[in-house]
mmCIF file of C-alpha atoms in Angstrom:
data_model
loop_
_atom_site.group_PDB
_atom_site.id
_atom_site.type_symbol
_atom_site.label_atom_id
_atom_site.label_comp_id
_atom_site.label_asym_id
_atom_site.label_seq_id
_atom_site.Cartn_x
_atom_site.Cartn_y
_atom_site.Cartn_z
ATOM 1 C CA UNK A 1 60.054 10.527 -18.695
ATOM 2 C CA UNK A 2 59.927 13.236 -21.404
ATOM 3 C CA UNK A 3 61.229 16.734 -21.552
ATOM 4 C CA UNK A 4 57.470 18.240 -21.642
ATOM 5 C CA UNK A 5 56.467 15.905 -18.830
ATOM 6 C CA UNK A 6 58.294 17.907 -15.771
ATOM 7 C CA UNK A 7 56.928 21.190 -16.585
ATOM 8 C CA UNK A 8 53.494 19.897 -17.204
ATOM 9 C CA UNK A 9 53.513 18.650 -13.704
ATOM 10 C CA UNK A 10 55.439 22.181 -12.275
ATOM 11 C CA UNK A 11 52.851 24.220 -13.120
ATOM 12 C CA UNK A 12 50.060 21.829 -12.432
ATOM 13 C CA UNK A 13 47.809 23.214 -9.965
ATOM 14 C CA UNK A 14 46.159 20.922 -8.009
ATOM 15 C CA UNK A 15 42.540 20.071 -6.815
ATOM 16 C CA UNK A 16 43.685 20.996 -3.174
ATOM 17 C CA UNK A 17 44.866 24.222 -4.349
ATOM 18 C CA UNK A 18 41.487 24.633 -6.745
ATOM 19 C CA UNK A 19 39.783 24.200 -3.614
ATOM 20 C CA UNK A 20 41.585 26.527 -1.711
ATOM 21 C CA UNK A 21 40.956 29.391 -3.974
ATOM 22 C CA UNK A 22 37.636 28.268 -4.717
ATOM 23 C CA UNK A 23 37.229 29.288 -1.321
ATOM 24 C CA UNK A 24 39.268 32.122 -0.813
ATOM 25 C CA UNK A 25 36.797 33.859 -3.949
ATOM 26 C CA UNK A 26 34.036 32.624 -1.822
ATOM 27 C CA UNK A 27 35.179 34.201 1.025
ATOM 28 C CA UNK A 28 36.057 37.639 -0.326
ATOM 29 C CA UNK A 29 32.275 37.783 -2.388
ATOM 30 C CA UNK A 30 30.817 37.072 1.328
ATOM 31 C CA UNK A 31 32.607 39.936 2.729
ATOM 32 C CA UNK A 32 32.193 42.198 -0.190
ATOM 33 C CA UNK A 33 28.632 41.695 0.156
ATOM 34 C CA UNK A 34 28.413 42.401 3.755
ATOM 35 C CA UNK A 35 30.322 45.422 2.986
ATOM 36 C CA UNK A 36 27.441 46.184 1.064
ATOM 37 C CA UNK A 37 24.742 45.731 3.121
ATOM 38 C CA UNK A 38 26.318 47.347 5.621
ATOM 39 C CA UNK A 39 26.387 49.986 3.997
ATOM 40 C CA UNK A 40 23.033 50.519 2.424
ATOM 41 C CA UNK A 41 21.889 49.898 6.002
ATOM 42 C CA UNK A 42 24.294 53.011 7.066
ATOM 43 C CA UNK A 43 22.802 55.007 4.120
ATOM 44 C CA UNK A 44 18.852 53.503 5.303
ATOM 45 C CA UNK A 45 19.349 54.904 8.719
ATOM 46 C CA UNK A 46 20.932 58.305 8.021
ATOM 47 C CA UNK A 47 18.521 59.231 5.484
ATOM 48 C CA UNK A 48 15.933 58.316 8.324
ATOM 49 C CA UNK A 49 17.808 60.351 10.501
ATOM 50 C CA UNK A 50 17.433 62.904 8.196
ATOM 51 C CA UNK A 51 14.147 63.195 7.305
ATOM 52 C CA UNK A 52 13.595 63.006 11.405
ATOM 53 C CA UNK A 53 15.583 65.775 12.431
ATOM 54 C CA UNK A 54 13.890 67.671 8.839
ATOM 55 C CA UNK A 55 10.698 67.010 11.029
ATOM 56 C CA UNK A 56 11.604 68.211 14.521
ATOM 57 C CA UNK A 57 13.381 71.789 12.406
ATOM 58 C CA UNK A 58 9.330 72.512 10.989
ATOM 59 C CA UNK A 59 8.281 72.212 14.731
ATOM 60 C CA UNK A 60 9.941 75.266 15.307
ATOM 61 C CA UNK A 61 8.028 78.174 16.074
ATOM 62 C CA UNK A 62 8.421 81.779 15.529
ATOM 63 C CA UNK A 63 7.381 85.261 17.179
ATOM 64 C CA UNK A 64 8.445 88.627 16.856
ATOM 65 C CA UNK A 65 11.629 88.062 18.565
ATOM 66 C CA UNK A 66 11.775 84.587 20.410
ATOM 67 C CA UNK A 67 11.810 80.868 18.944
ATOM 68 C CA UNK A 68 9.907 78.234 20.911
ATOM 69 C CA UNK A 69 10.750 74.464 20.136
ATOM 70 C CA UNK A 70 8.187 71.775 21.165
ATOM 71 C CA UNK A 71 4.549 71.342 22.669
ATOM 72 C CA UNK A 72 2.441 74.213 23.568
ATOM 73 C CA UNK A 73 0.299 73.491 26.113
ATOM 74 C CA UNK A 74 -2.739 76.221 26.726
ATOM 75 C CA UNK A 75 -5.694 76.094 29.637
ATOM 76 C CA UNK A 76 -9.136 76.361 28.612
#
C-alpha cells in the first residue's frame, strides 16, 4: 500500500453517502418550494380578502347623522 493510498480512501465519499445527500438536497428544494406556494397562496387569499372587505366598506351609506350598512329594502 502507498502513503497517498490511505487518505485517498479517508476522504472518499461514497455512492451511499452521494445518495444520501442527493436526497437530503431533494428533500429541502421540496420543502422550500412548498414554503413557497404556501405562501403565495397566503398572499392570494388575503389580497382577496382585501379587496372583499374594500367592497363591503363602499356599501356603506351615509345621512346627516346615521350610517346604515347593507340592503335597503323600500315598498312600492
Amino acid at each position: 500500500m502507498k502513503k497517498g493510498d490511505f487518505l485517498w480512501s479517508a476522504y472518499r465519499i461514497t455512492e451511499k453517502q452521494k445518495a444520501g445527500k442527493a436526497r437530503n438536497i431533494k428533500e429541502k428544494q421540496l420543502k422550500n418550494s412548498r414554503s413557497t406556494v404556501s405562501k403565495q397562496l397566503v398572499e392570494l387569499l388575503s389580497s382577496q380578502r382585501d379587496n372583499f372587505s374594500e367592497k363591503r366598506i363602499s356599501r356603506v351609506y351615509y345621512t346627516s347623522e346615521l350610517r346604515f350598512w347593507g340592503v335597503f329594502l323600500c315598498e312600492l
